[in-house]
Every structure is written in structure tokens, then in C-alpha cells.
GROMACS .gro file of C-alpha atoms in nm:
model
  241
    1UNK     CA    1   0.000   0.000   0.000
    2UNK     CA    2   0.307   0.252   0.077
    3UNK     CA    3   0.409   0.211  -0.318
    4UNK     CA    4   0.097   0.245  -0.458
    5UNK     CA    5  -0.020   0.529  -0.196
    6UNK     CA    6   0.282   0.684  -0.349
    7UNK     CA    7   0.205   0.704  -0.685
    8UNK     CA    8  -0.136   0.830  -0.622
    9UNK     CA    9   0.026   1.121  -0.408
   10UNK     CA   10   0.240   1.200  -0.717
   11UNK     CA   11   0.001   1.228  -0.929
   12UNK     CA   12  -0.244   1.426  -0.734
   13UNK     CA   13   0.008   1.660  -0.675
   14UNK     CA   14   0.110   1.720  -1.048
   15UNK     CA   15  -0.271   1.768  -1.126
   16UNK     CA   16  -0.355   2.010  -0.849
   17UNK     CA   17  -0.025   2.241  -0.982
   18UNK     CA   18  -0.223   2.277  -1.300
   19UNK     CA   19  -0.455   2.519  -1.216
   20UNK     CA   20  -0.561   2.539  -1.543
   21UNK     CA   21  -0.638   2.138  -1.544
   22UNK     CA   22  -0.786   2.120  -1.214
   23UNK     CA   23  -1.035   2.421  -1.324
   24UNK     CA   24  -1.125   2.291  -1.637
   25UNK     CA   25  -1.171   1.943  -1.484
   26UNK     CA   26  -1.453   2.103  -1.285
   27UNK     CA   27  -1.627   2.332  -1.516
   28UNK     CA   28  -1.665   2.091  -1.858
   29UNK     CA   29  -1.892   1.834  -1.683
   30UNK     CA   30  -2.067   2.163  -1.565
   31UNK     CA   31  -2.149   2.267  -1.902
   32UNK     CA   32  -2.242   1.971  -2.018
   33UNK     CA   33  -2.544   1.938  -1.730
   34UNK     CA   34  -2.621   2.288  -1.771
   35UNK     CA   35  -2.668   2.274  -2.174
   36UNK     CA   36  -2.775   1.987  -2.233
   37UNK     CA   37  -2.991   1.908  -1.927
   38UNK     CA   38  -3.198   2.246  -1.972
   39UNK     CA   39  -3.154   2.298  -2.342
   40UNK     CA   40  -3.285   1.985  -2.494
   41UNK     CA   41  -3.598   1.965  -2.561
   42UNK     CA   42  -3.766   1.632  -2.451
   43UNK     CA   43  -4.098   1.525  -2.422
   44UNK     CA   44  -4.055   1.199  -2.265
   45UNK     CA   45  -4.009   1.286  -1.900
   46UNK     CA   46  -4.111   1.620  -1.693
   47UNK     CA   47  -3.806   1.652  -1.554
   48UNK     CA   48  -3.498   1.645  -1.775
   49UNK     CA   49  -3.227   1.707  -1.521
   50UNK     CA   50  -3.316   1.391  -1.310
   51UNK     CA   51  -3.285   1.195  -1.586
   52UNK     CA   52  -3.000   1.309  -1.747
   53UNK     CA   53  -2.774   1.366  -1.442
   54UNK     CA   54  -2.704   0.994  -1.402
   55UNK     CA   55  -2.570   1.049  -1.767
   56UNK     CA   56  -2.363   1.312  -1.729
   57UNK     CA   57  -2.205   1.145  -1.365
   58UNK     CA   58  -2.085   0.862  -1.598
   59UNK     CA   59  -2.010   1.074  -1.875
   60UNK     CA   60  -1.773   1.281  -1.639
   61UNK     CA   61  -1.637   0.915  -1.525
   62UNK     CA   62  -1.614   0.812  -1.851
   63UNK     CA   63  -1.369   1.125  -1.991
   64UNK     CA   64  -1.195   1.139  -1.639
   65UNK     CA   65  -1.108   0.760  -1.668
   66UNK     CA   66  -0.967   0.761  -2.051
   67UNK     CA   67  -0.794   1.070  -2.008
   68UNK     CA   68  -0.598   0.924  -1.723
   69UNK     CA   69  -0.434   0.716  -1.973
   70UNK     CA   70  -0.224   1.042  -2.099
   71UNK     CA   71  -0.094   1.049  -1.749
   72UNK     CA   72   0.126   0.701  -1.851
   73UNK     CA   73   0.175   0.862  -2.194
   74UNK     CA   74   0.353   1.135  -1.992
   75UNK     CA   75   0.593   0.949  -1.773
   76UNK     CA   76   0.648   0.753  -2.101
   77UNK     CA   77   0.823   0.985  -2.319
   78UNK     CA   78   0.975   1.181  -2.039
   79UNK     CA   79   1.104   0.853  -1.911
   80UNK     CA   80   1.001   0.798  -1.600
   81UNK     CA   81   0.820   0.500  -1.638
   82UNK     CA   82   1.123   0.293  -1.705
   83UNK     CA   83   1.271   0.448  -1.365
   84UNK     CA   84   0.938   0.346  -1.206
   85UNK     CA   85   0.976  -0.021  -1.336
   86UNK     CA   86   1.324  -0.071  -1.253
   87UNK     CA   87   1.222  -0.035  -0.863
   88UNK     CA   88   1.230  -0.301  -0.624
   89UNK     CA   89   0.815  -0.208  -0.526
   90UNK     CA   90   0.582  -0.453  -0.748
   91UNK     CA   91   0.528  -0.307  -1.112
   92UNK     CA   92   0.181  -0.355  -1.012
   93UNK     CA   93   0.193  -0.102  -0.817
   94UNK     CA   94   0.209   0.186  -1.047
   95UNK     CA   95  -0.126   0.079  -1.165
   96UNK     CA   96  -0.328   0.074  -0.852
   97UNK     CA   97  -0.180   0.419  -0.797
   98UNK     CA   98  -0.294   0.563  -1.104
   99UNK     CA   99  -0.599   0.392  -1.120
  100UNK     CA  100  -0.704   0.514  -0.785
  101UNK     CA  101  -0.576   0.854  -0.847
  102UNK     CA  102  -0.778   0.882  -1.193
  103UNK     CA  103  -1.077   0.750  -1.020
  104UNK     CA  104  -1.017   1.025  -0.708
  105UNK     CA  105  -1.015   1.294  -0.958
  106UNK     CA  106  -1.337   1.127  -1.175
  107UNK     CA  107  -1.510   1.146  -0.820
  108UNK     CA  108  -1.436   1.481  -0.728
  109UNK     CA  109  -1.573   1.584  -1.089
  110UNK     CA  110  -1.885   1.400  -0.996
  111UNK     CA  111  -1.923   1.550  -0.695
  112UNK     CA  112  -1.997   1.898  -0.836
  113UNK     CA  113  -2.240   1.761  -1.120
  114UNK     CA  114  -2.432   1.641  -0.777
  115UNK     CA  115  -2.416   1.946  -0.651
  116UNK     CA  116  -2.542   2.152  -0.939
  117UNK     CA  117  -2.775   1.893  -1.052
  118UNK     CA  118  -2.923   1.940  -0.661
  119UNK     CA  119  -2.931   2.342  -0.740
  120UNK     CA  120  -3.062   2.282  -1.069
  121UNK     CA  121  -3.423   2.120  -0.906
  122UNK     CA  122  -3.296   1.745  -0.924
  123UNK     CA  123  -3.422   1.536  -0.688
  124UNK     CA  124  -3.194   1.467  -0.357
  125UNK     CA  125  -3.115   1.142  -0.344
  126UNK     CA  126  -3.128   0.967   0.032
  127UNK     CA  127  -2.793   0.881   0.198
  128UNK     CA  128  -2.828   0.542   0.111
  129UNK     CA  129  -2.881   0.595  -0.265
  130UNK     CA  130  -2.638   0.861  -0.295
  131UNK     CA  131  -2.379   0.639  -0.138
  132UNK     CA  132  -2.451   0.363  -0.402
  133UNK     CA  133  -2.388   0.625  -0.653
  134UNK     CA  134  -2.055   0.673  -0.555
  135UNK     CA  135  -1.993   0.343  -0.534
  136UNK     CA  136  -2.116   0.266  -0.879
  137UNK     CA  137  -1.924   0.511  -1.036
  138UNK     CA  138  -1.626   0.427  -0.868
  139UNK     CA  139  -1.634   0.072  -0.965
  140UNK     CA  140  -1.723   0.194  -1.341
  141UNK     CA  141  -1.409   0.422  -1.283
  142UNK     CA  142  -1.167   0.143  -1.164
  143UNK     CA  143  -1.294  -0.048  -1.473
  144UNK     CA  144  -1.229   0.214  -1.751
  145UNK     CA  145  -0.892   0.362  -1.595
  146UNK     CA  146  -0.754   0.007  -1.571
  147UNK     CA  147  -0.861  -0.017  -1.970
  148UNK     CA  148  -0.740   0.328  -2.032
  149UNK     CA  149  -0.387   0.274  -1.858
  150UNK     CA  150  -0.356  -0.068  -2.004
  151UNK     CA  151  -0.398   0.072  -2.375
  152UNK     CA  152  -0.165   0.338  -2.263
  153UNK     CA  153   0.103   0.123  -2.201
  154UNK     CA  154   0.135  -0.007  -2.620
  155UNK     CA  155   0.103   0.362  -2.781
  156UNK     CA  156   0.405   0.582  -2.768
  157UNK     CA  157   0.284   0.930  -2.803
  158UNK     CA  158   0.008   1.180  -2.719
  159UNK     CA  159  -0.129   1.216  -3.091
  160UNK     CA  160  -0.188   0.817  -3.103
  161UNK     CA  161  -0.354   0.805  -2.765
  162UNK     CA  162  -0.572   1.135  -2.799
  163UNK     CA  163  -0.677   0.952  -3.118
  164UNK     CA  164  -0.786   0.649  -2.896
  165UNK     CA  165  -0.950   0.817  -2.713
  166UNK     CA  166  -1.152   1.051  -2.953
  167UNK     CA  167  -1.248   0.702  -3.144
  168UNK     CA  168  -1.366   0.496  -2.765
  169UNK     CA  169  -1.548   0.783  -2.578
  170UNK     CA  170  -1.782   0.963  -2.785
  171UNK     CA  171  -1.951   0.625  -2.948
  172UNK     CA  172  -1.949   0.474  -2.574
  173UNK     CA  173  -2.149   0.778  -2.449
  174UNK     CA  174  -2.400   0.855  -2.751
  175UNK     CA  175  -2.497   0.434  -2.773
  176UNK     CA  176  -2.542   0.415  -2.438
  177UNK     CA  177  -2.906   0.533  -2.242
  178UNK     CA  178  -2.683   0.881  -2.135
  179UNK     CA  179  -2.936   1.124  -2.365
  180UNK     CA  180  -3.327   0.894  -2.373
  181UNK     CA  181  -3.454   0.561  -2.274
  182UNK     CA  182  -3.429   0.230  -2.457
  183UNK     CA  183  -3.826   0.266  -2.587
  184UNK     CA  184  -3.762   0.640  -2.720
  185UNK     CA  185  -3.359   0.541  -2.903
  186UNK     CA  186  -3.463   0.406  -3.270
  187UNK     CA  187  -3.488  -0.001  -3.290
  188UNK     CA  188  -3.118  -0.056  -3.462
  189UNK     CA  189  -2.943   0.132  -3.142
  190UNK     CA  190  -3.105  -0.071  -2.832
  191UNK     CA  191  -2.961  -0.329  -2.853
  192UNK     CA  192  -2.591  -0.210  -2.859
  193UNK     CA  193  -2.674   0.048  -2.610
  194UNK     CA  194  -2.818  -0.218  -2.335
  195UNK     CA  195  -2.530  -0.393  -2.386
  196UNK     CA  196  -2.310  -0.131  -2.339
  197UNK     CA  197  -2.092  -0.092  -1.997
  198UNK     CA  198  -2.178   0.304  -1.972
  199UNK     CA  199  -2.571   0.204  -1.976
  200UNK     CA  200  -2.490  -0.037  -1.708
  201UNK     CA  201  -2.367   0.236  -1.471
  202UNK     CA  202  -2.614   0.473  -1.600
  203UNK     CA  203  -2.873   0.234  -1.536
  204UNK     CA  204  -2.804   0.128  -1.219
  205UNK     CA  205  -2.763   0.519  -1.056
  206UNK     CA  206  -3.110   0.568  -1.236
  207UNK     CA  207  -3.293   0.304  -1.060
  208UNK     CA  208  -3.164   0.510  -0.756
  209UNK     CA  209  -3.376   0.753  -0.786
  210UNK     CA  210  -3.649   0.557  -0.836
  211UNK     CA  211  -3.552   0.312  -0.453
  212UNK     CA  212  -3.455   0.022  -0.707
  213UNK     CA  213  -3.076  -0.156  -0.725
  214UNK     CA  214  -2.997  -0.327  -1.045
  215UNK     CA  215  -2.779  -0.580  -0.893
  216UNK     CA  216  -2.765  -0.759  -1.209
  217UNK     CA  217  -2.591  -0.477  -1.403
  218UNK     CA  218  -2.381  -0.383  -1.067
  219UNK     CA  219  -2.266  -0.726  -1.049
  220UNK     CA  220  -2.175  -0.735  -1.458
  221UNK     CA  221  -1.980  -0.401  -1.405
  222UNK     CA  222  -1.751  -0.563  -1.116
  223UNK     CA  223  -1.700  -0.887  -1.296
  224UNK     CA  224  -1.580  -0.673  -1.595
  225UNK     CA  225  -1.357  -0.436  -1.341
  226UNK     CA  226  -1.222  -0.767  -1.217
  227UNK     CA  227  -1.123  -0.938  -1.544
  228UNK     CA  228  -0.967  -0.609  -1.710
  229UNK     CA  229  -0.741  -0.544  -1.358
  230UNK     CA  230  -0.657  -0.867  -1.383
  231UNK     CA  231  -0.532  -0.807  -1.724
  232UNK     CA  232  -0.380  -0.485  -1.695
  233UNK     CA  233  -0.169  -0.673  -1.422
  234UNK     CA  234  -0.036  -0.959  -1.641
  235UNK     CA  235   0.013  -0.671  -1.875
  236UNK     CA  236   0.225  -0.468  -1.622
  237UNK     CA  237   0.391  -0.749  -1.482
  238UNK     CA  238   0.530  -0.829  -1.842
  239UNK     CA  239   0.546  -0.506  -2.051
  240UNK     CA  240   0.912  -0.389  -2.159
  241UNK     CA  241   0.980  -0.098  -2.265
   0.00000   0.00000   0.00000
């Protein structure tokens, strides 16, 4: 735990020096709730912002987790990483810390969408159900940094990554129940978007609201968080670089 607690530090610290990060970090999930949760026009539902703000939480999890795989990129071609490796503390270790620190920083992100989803006239959520949300999008967060890191670990440079990226995030989000529900989305796109891990988490926070628990989609997420850790390890445990 000292190793990995380590890593997290370090990384904390070098995002909370970029102002400039740390501030736009905050406000871009903003937007998104505040433009598209009172701008779209919807007739399915009387109040847009309780439906969409499980959407944008995940969403916010979603960029915050894939993004964290530029942080690997970094120590990459400024070669730290191969400093990091040749260390006596398990290689494994380098993961957990990033993966906990992207999921920290997806978390606190979340935390003001809550907050200005609450100010915005969405319903309050009791302590139990808010605490399930943060666990939910925590465990959706362990599972995409792990898959973010992982990928990070084969490309070499910021262009091929950010291209990743641009081609994994924007078709998760706009196939997945983020924007309407599975009876409004045309036939061809339900299907790929209840099968899709961001519907799972979006799901499950939305049933929240309503005193429900998917457990079924809970329990798919942390089987999937499980197998791609357990990947990412083997991967870490073998990679050269």
C-alpha cells in the first residue's frame, strides 16, 4: 500500500499544480449538465435534469477515466516510467496508484455535477442511494482507468492516444441510455446500447432515484472491473519498454 499510496500522491500533486487542469476538470462536466440538461428539448419525462444527471455522472467518469491514460503517456516519453519499473516495489503497483488517483479525480468531478444537478431542481437522493452512486461510479471508474492505462502502455505518443480516445469515448457515451430511454432510441441502437458498460452504470444510478438496485448490471460491471485489472496486471507485470 506505501508504493501504490505513493504514486497516487504523485500524481495528485502534479494535477492540483495545474490550475488550469484542475479548473477545467470542474467546469466541462458543468457545461455539459447545464446545456444539455436544460436545453434539450424532450418530451418523454417532466423533468430532464433527473434523468440526465445519471448520464452526465458517468459521462464525467467516462472522460476522467480515458484521459488518465495520458498520465502514462507522460511518464512515457519523459522517461520515467522505465525508472518506475526498474524499482524493487511490485510493477503492479504503479497501476493501482494511477488507477485510484484517476478514479479520485473522476469522483471529485462527480461531486460537483451532484451538486449543481441538486441546485438545478434534481431530486436529492437519500444517503443510502447517494452512497450507491458513488460506489457505482467508482467501480465503473476502476474499470475504464484500468482499460485506459492498459492501452496506454502499447502507444508511444500523445497524438496516437488522444486519437484512442476521440475514437472509444464519444460512441461509448452517444450508444449508451446517457441522452433517452431504450423505448424512445430508434430499434437498430437498443440493442448495442443495453449492452453497453456506460448504460450499465447509467442504469443502475437511475434506478436510484427511483428506490430500485440493479444488482444484475452492478454485479456485470464488477465482474468486468475484475477481469480487465486482472489483465492490466499480467500486462504490467510483463510489458518492456
Amino acid at each position: 500500500m506505501k508504493d501504490i499510496i505513493y504514486y497516487f500522491e504523485r500524481d495528485l500533486l502534479r494535477w492540483l499544480r495545474g490550475r488550469l487542469s484542475v479548473f477545467s476538470a470542474l467546469v466541462m462536466p458543468a457545461a455539459w449538465l447545464i446545456f444539455v440538461g436544460l436545453a434539450l428539448p424532450t418530451t418523454f419525462t417532466t423533468n430532464y435534469i433527473d434523468f440526465i444527471t445519471p448520464g452526465i455522472l458517468v459521462l464525467t467518469m467516462l472522460g476522467a477515466s480515458l484521459q488518465g491514460g495520458s498520465l502514462l503517456i507522460f511518464d512515457k516519453i519523459l522517461g520515467f516510467l522505465n525508472k518506475f519499473l526498474a524499482l524493487p516495489a511490485p510493477r503492479e503497483s504503479i497501476l493501482f496508484g494511477k488507477i485510484c488517483f484517476i478514479t479520485t479525480r473522476g469522483l471529485i468531478q462527480a461531486t460537483v455535477i451532484l451538486v449543481l444537478a441538486f441546485i438545478l431542481g434534481a431530486s436529492l437522493l437519500p444517503p443510502a442511494g447517494l452512497a450507491l452512486t458513488y460506489g457505482i461510479l467508482a467501480l465503473f471508474g476502476l474499470l475504464l482507468s484500468a482499460f485506459s492505462t492498459t492501452v496506454a502502455l502499447h502507444l508511444s505518443d500523445h497524438d496516437s492516444y488522444a486519437g484512442f480516445n476521440a475514437i472509444v469515448s464519444m460512441p461509448l457515451f452517444f450508444t449508451s441510455s446517457a441522452l433517452m430511454p431504450y423505448d424512445v432510441m430508434p430499434s437498430w441502437l437498443r440493442p448495442f446500447a443495453y449492452a453497453n458498460p456506460v448504460s450499465y452504470a447509467i442504469d443502475s444510478i437511475r434506478a436510484l432515484q427511483e428506490g430500485l438496485i440493479l444488482w444484475s448490471r452492478i454485479g456485470t460491471l464488477l465482474l468486468l472491473a475484475v477481469v480487465v485489472i486482472a489483465i492490466s496486471v499480467h500486462r504490467f507485470r510483463k510489458v518492456t519498454l
